[in-house]
Structures are given as structure tokens and as C-alpha cells.
Amino acid sequence: MKRSRILPGVVLAILFAALTLPPALMNRGGTSERADEQMFHLPLIRHFAETWPNIDLVHYEAAMTPGYYLGMMVVWKATNGNESALHVVNALL
């Protein structure tokens, strides 16, 4: 009985990973989301990483709260600036 309850969730997780991870790992694209990432999000993540631990959480150029950027900064630092790792973690969120 337990196996039949878990199976749909496992199938959905595999399907989700199959659809989202290849584009994230290819690190390509010409969409407006990609442009937004390159012009705003990635520079701020890099800036947070460079200014750690003296990050200014009050005056920074982003519409989102700093929690997302701080989390992505941890991934950035842990993977030595691997953009694909950021994409995978973002897809999992």
C-alpha cells in the first residue's frame, strides 16, 4: 500500500528533473529571463559574494528581498562561481 502512494510522487519528481535540469545545465538561452539574470540577479549575487561579510542589506539594486540573493551567494561561493549550480538550485526551489 505504501509503495502505491509514493510512486506518483517519485514519477513526478523524475519528470520534473528531466524537464528542468537539461536547460539549466546547458547554461544557454536568449529569453528575457536570461537577460534579467545576466543584467540584475547574477551581478548582485557576485557583489554579495565579493563584499561578504560586509554586505549592505539596505541599499542594493534589486526588487526582491535579500534572502534569495544571500542563499544564491552561498551556492555561488560553495561552487566557486558555477552558474549551472545556481540554475539547478533555483530549479529545485
PDB file of N, CA, C and O in Angstrom, residues 53-82:
ATOM      1  N   PRO A  53      31.968  39.525   4.482  1.00  0.00           N
ATOM      2  CA  PRO A  53      30.751  39.521   5.284  1.00  0.00           C
ATOM      3  C   PRO A  53      30.152  40.907   5.511  1.00  0.00           C
ATOM      4  O   PRO A  53      29.249  41.080   6.317  1.00  0.00           O
ATOM      5  N   ASN A  54      30.637  41.908   4.805  1.00  0.00           N
ATOM      6  CA  ASN A  54      30.153  43.283   4.992  1.00  0.00           C
ATOM      7  C   ASN A  54      29.118  43.667   3.946  1.00  0.00           C
ATOM      8  O   ASN A  54      29.240  44.686   3.278  1.00  0.00           O
ATOM      9  N   ILE A  55      28.084  42.867   3.817  1.00  0.00           N
ATOM     10  CA  ILE A  55      27.056  43.090   2.802  1.00  0.00           C
ATOM     11  C   ILE A  55      26.095  44.180   3.274  1.00  0.00           C
ATOM     12  O   ILE A  55      25.633  44.163   4.409  1.00  0.00           O
ATOM     13  N   ASP A  56      25.806  45.117   2.385  1.00  0.00           N
ATOM     14  CA  ASP A  56      24.827  46.168   2.678  1.00  0.00           C
ATOM     15  C   ASP A  56      23.449  45.643   2.278  1.00  0.00           C
ATOM     16  O   ASP A  56      23.115  45.566   1.105  1.00  0.00           O
ATOM     17  N   LEU A  57      22.658  45.275   3.277  1.00  0.00           N
ATOM     18  CA  LEU A  57      21.332  44.715   3.019  1.00  0.00           C
ATOM     19  C   LEU A  57      20.240  45.776   2.926  1.00  0.00           C
ATOM     20  O   LEU A  57      19.075  45.445   2.788  1.00  0.00           O
ATOM     21  N   VAL A  58      20.619  47.034   2.989  1.00  0.00           N
ATOM     22  CA  VAL A  58      19.638  48.114   2.915  1.00  0.00           C
ATOM     23  C   VAL A  58      19.668  48.780   1.546  1.00  0.00           C
ATOM     24  O   VAL A  58      18.639  48.990   0.927  1.00  0.00           O
ATOM     25  N   HIS A  59      20.845  49.091   1.061  1.00  0.00           N
ATOM     26  CA  HIS A  59      20.982  49.821  -0.202  1.00  0.00           C
ATOM     27  C   HIS A  59      21.590  48.918  -1.268  1.00  0.00           C
ATOM     28  O   HIS A  59      22.798  48.910  -1.469  1.00  0.00           O
ATOM     29  N   TYR A  60      20.779  48.172  -1.950  1.00  0.00           N
ATOM     30  CA  TYR A  60      21.250  47.335  -3.053  1.00  0.00           C
ATOM     31  C   TYR A  60      20.214  47.405  -4.163  1.00  0.00           C
ATOM     32  O   TYR A  60      19.050  47.685  -3.927  1.00  0.00           O
ATOM     33  N   GLU A  61      20.654  47.172  -5.384  1.00  0.00           N
ATOM     34  CA  GLU A  61      19.820  47.356  -6.568  1.00  0.00           C
ATOM     35  C   GLU A  61      19.051  46.094  -6.937  1.00  0.00           C
ATOM     36  O   GLU A  61      19.458  45.346  -7.819  1.00  0.00           O
ATOM     37  N   ALA A  62      17.941  45.844  -6.255  1.00  0.00           N
ATOM     38  CA  ALA A  62      17.087  44.705  -6.597  1.00  0.00           C
ATOM     39  C   ALA A  62      15.702  44.919  -6.023  1.00  0.00           C
ATOM     40  O   ALA A  62      15.534  45.580  -4.999  1.00  0.00           O
ATOM     41  N   ALA A  63      14.724  44.345  -6.698  1.00  0.00           N
ATOM     42  CA  ALA A  63      13.342  44.468  -6.242  1.00  0.00           C
ATOM     43  C   ALA A  63      12.989  43.405  -5.211  1.00  0.00           C
ATOM     44  O   ALA A  63      12.008  43.542  -4.501  1.00  0.00           O
ATOM     45  N   MET A  64      13.792  42.338  -5.163  1.00  0.00           N
ATOM     46  CA  MET A  64      13.500  41.234  -4.246  1.00  0.00           C
ATOM     47  C   MET A  64      14.192  41.468  -2.906  1.00  0.00           C
ATOM     48  O   MET A  64      15.159  42.208  -2.810  1.00  0.00           O
ATOM     49  N   THR A  65      13.675  40.792  -1.884  1.00  0.00           N
ATOM     50  CA  THR A  65      14.318  40.850  -0.577  1.00  0.00           C
ATOM     51  C   THR A  65      15.655  40.122  -0.638  1.00  0.00           C
ATOM     52  O   THR A  65      15.867  39.271  -1.496  1.00  0.00           O
ATOM     53  N   PRO A  66      16.576  40.414   0.271  1.00  0.00           N
ATOM     54  CA  PRO A  66      17.928  39.865   0.150  1.00  0.00           C
ATOM     55  C   PRO A  66      18.064  38.377   0.458  1.00  0.00           C
ATOM     56  O   PRO A  66      19.097  37.793   0.158  1.00  0.00           O
ATOM     57  N   GLY A  67      17.063  37.745   1.016  1.00  0.00           N
ATOM     58  CA  GLY A  67      17.175  36.334   1.378  1.00  0.00           C
ATOM     59  C   GLY A  67      17.531  35.448   0.201  1.00  0.00           C
ATOM     60  O   GLY A  67      18.391  34.566   0.305  1.00  0.00           O
ATOM     61  N   TYR A  68      16.879  35.656  -0.925  1.00  0.00           N
ATOM     62  CA  TYR A  68      17.171  34.864  -2.137  1.00  0.00           C
ATOM     63  C   TYR A  68      18.625  35.049  -2.541  1.00  0.00           C
ATOM     64  O   TYR A  68      19.333  34.082  -2.830  1.00  0.00           O
ATOM     65  N   TYR A  69      19.066  36.294  -2.588  1.00  0.00           N
ATOM     66  CA  TYR A  69      20.425  36.583  -3.025  1.00  0.00           C
ATOM     67  C   TYR A  69      21.462  36.037  -2.048  1.00  0.00           C
ATOM     68  O   TYR A  69      22.531  35.580  -2.466  1.00  0.00           O
ATOM     69  N   LEU A  70      21.162  36.074  -0.776  1.00  0.00           N
ATOM     70  CA  LEU A  70      22.086  35.506   0.211  1.00  0.00           C
ATOM     71  C   LEU A  70      22.200  33.995   0.033  1.00  0.00           C
ATOM     72  O   LEU A  70      23.294  33.433   0.093  1.00  0.00           O
ATOM     73  N   GLY A  71      21.072  33.328  -0.203  1.00  0.00           N
ATOM     74  CA  GLY A  71      21.097  31.890  -0.443  1.00  0.00           C
ATOM     75  C   GLY A  71      21.863  31.539  -1.702  1.00  0.00           C
ATOM     76  O   GLY A  71      22.672  30.602  -1.719  1.00  0.00           O
ATOM     77  N   MET A  72      21.629  32.296  -2.768  1.00  0.00           N
ATOM     78  CA  MET A  72      22.340  32.043  -4.011  1.00  0.00           C
ATOM     79  C   MET A  72      23.827  32.386  -3.877  1.00  0.00           C
ATOM     80  O   MET A  72      24.677  31.739  -4.492  1.00  0.00           O
ATOM     81  N   MET A  73      24.146  33.366  -3.034  1.00  0.00           N
ATOM     82  CA  MET A  73      25.544  33.702  -2.789  1.00  0.00           C
ATOM     83  C   MET A  73      26.270  32.530  -2.124  1.00  0.00           C
ATOM     84  O   MET A  73      27.410  32.231  -2.459  1.00  0.00           O
ATOM     85  N   VAL A  74      25.593  31.846  -1.213  1.00  0.00           N
ATOM     86  CA  VAL A  74      26.189  30.680  -0.560  1.00  0.00           C
ATOM     87  C   VAL A  74      26.482  29.599  -1.604  1.00  0.00           C
ATOM     88  O   VAL A  74      27.567  29.006  -1.614  1.00  0.00           O
ATOM     89  N   VAL A  75      25.543  29.373  -2.510  1.00  0.00           N
ATOM     90  CA  VAL A  75      25.754  28.386  -3.581  1.00  0.00           C
ATOM     91  C   VAL A  75      26.906  28.836  -4.476  1.00  0.00           C
ATOM     92  O   VAL A  75      27.779  28.042  -4.846  1.00  0.00           O
ATOM     93  N   TRP A  76      26.926  30.107  -4.820  1.00  0.00           N
ATOM     94  CA  TRP A  76      27.969  30.678  -5.682  1.00  0.00           C
ATOM     95  C   TRP A  76      29.351  30.452  -5.063  1.00  0.00           C
ATOM     96  O   TRP A  76      30.280  30.006  -5.731  1.00  0.00           O
ATOM     97  N   LYS A  77      29.468  30.777  -3.776  1.00  0.00           N
ATOM     98  CA  LYS A  77      30.756  30.629  -3.101  1.00  0.00           C
ATOM     99  C   LYS A  77      31.131  29.149  -2.940  1.00  0.00           C
ATOM    100  O   LYS A  77      32.287  28.778  -3.108  1.00  0.00           O
ATOM    101  N   ALA A  78      30.154  28.312  -2.633  1.00  0.00           N
ATOM    102  CA  ALA A  78      30.422  26.889  -2.409  1.00  0.00           C
ATOM    103  C   ALA A  78      30.832  26.168  -3.692  1.00  0.00           C
ATOM    104  O   ALA A  78      31.529  25.157  -3.632  1.00  0.00           O
ATOM    105  N   THR A  79      30.400  26.693  -4.843  1.00  0.00           N
ATOM    106  CA  THR A  79      30.707  26.036  -6.120  1.00  0.00           C
ATOM    107  C   THR A  79      31.727  26.817  -6.938  1.00  0.00           C
ATOM    108  O   THR A  79      31.878  26.565  -8.134  1.00  0.00           O
ATOM    109  N   ASN A  80      32.401  27.774  -6.309  1.00  0.00           N
ATOM    110  CA  ASN A  80      33.413  28.600  -6.993  1.00  0.00           C
ATOM    111  C   ASN A  80      32.859  29.301  -8.229  1.00  0.00           C
ATOM    112  O   ASN A  80      33.482  29.301  -9.286  1.00  0.00           O
ATOM    113  N   GLY A  81      31.656  29.860  -8.101  1.00  0.00           N
ATOM    114  CA  GLY A  81      31.076  30.644  -9.183  1.00  0.00           C
ATOM    115  C   GLY A  81      30.504  29.850 -10.333  1.00  0.00           C
ATOM    116  O   GLY A  81      30.528  30.303 -11.474  1.00  0.00           O
ATOM    117  N   ASN A  82      29.944  28.704 -10.058  1.00  0.00           N
ATOM    118  CA  ASN A  82      29.368  27.852 -11.094  1.00  0.00           C
ATOM    119  C   ASN A  82      27.913  28.264 -11.356  1.00  0.00           C
ATOM    120  O   ASN A  82      27.040  28.036 -10.535  1.00  0.00           O
TER     121      ASN A  82
END
